[in-house]
Short mmCIF file of C-alpha atoms and ligand atoms in Angstrom, two decimals:
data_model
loop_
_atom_site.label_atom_id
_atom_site.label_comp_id
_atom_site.label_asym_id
_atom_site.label_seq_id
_atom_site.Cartn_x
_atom_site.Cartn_y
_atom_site.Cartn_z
CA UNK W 225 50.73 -13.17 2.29
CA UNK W 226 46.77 -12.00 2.72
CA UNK W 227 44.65 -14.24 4.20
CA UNK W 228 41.62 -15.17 2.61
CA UNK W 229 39.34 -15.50 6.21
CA UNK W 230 37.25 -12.33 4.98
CA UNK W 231 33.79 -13.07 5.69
CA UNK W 232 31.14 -12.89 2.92
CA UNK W 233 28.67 -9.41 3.31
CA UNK W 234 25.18 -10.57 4.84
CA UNK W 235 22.51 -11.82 2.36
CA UNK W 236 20.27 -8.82 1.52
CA UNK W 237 17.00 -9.83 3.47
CA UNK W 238 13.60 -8.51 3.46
CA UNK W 239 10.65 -8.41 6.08
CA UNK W 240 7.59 -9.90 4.26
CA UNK W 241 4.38 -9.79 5.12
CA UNK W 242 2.69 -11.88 2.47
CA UNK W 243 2.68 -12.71 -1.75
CA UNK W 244 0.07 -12.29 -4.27
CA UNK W 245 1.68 -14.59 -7.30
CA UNK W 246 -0.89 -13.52 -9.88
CA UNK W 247 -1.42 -9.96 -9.23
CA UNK W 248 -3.05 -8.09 -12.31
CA UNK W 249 -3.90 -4.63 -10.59
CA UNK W 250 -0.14 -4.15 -9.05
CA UNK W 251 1.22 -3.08 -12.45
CA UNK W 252 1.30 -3.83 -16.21
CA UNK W 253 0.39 -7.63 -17.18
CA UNK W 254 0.64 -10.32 -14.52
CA UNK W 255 2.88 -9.77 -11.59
CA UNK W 256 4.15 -11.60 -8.41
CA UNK W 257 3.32 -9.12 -5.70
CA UNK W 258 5.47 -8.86 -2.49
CA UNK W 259 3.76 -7.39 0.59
CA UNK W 260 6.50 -5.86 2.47
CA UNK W 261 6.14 -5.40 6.44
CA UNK W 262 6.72 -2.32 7.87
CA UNK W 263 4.55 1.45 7.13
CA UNK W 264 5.78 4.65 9.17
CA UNK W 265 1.84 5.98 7.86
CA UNK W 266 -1.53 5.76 9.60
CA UNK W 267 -4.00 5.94 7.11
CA UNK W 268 -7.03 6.57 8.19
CA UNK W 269 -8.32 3.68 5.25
CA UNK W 270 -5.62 1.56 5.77
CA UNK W 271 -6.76 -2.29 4.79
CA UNK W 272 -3.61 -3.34 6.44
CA UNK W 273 -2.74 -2.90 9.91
CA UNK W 274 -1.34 -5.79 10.13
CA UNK W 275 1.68 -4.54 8.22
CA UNK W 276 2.42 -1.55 9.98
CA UNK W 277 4.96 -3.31 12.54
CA UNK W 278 8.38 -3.20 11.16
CA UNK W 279 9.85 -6.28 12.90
CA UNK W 280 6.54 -8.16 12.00
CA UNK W 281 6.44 -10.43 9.04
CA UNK W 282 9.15 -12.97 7.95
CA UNK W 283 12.74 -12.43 6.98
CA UNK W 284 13.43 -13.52 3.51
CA UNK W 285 16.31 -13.03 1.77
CA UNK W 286 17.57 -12.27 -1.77
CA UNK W 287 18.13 -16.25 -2.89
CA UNK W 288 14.45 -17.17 -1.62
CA UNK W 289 12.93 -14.26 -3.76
CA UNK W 290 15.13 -14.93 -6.66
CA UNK W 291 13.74 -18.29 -6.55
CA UNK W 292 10.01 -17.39 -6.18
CA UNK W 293 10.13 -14.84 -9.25
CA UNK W 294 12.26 -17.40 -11.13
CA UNK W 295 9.24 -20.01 -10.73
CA UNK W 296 6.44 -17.35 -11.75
CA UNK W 297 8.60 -16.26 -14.89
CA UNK W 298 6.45 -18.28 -17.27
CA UNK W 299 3.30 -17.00 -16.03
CA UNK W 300 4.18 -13.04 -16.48
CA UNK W 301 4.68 -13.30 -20.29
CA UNK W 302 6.77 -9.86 -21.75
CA UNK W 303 4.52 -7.36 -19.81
CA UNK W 304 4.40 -8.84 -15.83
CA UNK W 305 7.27 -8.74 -13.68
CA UNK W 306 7.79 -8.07 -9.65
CA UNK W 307 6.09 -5.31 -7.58
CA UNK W 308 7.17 -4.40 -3.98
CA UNK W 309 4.45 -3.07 -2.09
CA UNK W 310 3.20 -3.03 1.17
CA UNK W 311 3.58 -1.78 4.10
CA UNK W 312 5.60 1.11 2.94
CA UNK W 313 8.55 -0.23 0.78
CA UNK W 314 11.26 2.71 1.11
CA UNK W 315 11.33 1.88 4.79
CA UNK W 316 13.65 -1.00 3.51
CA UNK W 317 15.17 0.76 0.85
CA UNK W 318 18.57 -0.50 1.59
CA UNK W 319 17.70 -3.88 1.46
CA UNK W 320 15.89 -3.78 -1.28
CA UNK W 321 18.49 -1.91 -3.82
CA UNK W 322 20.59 -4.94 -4.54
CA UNK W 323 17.27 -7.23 -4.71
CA UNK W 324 16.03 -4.60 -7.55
CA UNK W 325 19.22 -5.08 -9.00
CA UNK W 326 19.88 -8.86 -8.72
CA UNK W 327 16.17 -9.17 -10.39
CA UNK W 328 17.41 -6.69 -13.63
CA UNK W 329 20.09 -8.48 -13.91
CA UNK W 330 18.14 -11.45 -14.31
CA UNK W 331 15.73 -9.50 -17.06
CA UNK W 332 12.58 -8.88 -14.28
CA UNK W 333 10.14 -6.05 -14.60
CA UNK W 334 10.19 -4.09 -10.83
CA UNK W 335 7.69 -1.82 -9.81
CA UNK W 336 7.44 0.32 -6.22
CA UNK W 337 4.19 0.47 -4.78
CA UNK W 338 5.12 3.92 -2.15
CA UNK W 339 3.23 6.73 -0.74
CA UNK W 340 6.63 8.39 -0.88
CA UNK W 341 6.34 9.68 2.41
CA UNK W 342 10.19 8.73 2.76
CA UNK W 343 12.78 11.20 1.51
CA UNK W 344 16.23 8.98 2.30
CA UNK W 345 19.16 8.66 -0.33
CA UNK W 346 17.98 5.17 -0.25
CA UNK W 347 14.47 6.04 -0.82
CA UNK W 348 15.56 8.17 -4.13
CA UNK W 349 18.08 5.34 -5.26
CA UNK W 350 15.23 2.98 -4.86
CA UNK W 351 12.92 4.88 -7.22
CA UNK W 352 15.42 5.77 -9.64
CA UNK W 353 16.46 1.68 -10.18
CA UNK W 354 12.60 0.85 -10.25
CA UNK W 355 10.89 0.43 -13.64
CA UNK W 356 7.54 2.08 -12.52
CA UNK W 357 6.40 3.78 -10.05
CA UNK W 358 2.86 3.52 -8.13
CA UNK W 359 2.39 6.32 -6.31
CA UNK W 360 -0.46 6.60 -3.80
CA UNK W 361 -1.53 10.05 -3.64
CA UNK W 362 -2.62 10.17 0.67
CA UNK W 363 -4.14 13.63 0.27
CA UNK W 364 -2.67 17.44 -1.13
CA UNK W 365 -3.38 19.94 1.48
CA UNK W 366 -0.57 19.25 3.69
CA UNK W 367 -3.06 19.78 6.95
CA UNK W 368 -5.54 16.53 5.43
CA UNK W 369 -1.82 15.27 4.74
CA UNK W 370 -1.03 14.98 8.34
CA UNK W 371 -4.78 14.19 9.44
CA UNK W 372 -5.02 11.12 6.88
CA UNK W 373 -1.51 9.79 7.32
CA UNK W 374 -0.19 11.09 11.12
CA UNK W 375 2.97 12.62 9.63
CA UNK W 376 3.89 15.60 7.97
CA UNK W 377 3.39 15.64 3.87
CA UNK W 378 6.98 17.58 3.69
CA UNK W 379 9.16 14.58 2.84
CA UNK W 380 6.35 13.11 0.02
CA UNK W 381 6.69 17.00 -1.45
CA UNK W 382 10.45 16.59 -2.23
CA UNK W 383 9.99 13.09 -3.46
CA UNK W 384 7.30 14.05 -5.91
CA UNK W 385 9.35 17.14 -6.93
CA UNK W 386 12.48 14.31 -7.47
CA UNK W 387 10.13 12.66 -9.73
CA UNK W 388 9.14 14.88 -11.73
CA UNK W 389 12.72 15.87 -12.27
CA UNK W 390 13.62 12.19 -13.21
CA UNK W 391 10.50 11.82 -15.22
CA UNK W 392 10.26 8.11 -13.84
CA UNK W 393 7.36 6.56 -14.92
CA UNK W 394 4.47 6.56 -12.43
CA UNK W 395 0.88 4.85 -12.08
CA UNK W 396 -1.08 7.47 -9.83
CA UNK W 397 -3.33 5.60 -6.98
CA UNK W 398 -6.06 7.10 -4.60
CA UNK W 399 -8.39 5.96 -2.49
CA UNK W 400 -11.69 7.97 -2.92
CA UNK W 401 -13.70 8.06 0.10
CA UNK W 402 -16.98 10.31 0.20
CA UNK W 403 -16.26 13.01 3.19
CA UNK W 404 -12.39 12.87 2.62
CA UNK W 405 -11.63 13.77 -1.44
CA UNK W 406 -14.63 13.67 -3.43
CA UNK W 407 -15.33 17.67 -3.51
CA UNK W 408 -14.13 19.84 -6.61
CA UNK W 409 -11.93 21.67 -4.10
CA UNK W 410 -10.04 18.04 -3.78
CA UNK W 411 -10.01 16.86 -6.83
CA UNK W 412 -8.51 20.47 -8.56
CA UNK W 413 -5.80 20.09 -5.92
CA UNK W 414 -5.20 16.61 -6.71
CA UNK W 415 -4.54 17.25 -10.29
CA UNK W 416 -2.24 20.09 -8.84
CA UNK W 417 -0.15 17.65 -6.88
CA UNK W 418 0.19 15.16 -9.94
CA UNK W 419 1.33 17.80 -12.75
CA UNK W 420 4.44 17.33 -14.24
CA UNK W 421 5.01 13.89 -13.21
CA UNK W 422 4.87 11.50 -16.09
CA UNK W 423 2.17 9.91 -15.06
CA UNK W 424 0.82 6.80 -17.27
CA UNK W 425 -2.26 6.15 -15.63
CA UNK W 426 -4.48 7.21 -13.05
CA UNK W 427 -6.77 4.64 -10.92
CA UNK W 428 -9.12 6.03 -8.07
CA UNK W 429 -9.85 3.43 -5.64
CA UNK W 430 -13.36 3.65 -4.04
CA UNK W 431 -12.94 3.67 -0.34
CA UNK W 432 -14.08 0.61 1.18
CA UNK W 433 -14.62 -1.12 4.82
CA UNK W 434 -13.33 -4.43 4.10
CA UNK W 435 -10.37 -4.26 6.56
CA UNK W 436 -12.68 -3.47 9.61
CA UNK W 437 -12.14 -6.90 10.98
CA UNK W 438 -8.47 -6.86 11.63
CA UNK W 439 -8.22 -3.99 13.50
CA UNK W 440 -10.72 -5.57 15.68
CA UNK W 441 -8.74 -8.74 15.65
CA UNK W 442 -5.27 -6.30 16.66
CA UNK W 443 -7.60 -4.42 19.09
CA UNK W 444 -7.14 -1.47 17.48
CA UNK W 445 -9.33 1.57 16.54
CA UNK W 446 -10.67 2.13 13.33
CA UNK W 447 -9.98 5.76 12.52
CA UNK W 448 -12.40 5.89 9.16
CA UNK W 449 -15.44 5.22 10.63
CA UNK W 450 -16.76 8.72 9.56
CA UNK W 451 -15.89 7.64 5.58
CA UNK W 452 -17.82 6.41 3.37
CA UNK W 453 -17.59 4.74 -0.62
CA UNK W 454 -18.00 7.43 -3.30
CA UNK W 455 -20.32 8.04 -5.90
CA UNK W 456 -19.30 7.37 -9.28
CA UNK W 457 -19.34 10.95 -9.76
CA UNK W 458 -16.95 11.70 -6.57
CA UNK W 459 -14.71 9.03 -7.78
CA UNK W 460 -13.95 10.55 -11.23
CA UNK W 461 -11.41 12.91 -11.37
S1 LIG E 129 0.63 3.62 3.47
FE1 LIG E 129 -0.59 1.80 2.98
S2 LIG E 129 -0.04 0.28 4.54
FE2 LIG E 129 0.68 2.27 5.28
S3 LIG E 129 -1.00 3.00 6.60
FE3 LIG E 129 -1.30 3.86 4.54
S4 LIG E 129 -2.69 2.44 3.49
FE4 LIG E 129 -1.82 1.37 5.30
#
């Protein structure tokens, strides 16, 4: 006779940084937005330092975020729904697969926030269960790639190209900054690096110095010192 002493597969469980419950910019309609910890990038704008360690945060698994979006479902009417962001959310692709699956099953709305800087089987299986995609757009020469970010634009190249073969939905997001992508030059190449992705919507961020302070507070150097916010005629594209 079999025994029965199998024991149960590990909770799925995320490293969080932090929650936004009534995000309206992460997304369509009203959204709880998850902060995930964890970003392999080094943007030179980054707000967030404080989520670049990946074994900062909290763990928090599957039943406690099931039962956070359950409690915000009246509040995102028919358009809301989750967004993972970050951080860099395909670091913890794995994880997060059957967490984008228990929240469809359950009717959610789930959008990836990701530079797509990951190219991991599951990275792609991640964006191809998500709803929508918002895609941050770091830079498109791959040498302002690597200076912006510290890594090589390479794996972001295939996962836009698996994109645009899927034809997932994406939001496009940059950050503008004057000195980094406001010339013509930039902007043509930008469009370059977006065609043939069906893109919904396009929102260019104007750079900003409001995360100063915590890499002061993490004694750590500011690398976008040299940036400034960009005209209104920089920022269009
Ligand atoms: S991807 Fe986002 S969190 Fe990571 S360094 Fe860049 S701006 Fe910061």
């Amino acid at each position: 006779m079999l025994s029965s002493s199998a024991t149960p597969a590990p909770e799925p469980t995320l490293r969080v940084h932090s929650y936004e419950s009534f995000g309206a910019v992460d997304g369509p309609g009203i959204r709880l937005v998850v902060f995930l910890q964890g970003c392999p990038l080094r943007c030179l704008f980054c707000h967030n330092p404080d989520t670049w360690d990946p074994a900062g945060g909290t763990a928090v698994p599957l039943s406690e975020l099931l039962r956070r979006a359950r409690r915000m479902r009246p509040y995102l009417g028919n358009d809301g729904g989750i967004t993972f962001s970050g951080g860099e959310p395909l670091l913890q692709a794995e994880a997060l697969l059957p967490i984008v699956a228990a929240l469809h099953a359950e009717g959610f709305h789930v959008a990836i926030d990701t530079s797509g800087a990951l190219d991991t089987p599951a990275a792609r299986a991640l964006l191809d269960a998500a709803d929508l995609i918002l895609l941050d757009v770091k830079a498109p020469d791959p040498d302002r790639f690597r200076e912006v970010t510290g890594l090589s634009q390479a794996p972001t190249q295939r996962i836009f190209a698996h994109l645009r073969q899927t034809q997932k939905p994406v939001w496009i997001r940059q950050v503008v900054a004057h000195g980094l992508n406001d010339t013509p030059a930039e902007k043509a190449a930008t469009r370059e690096m977006i065609a043939g992705l069906n893109v919904q919507r396009i929102d260019r961020l104007p750079y900003h110095e409001l995360g100063v302070m915590k890499y002061e507070a993490l004694g750590l150097p500011y690398r976008g010192a040299t940036l400034s916010p960009p005209s209104p005629e920089e920022l269009a594209l």
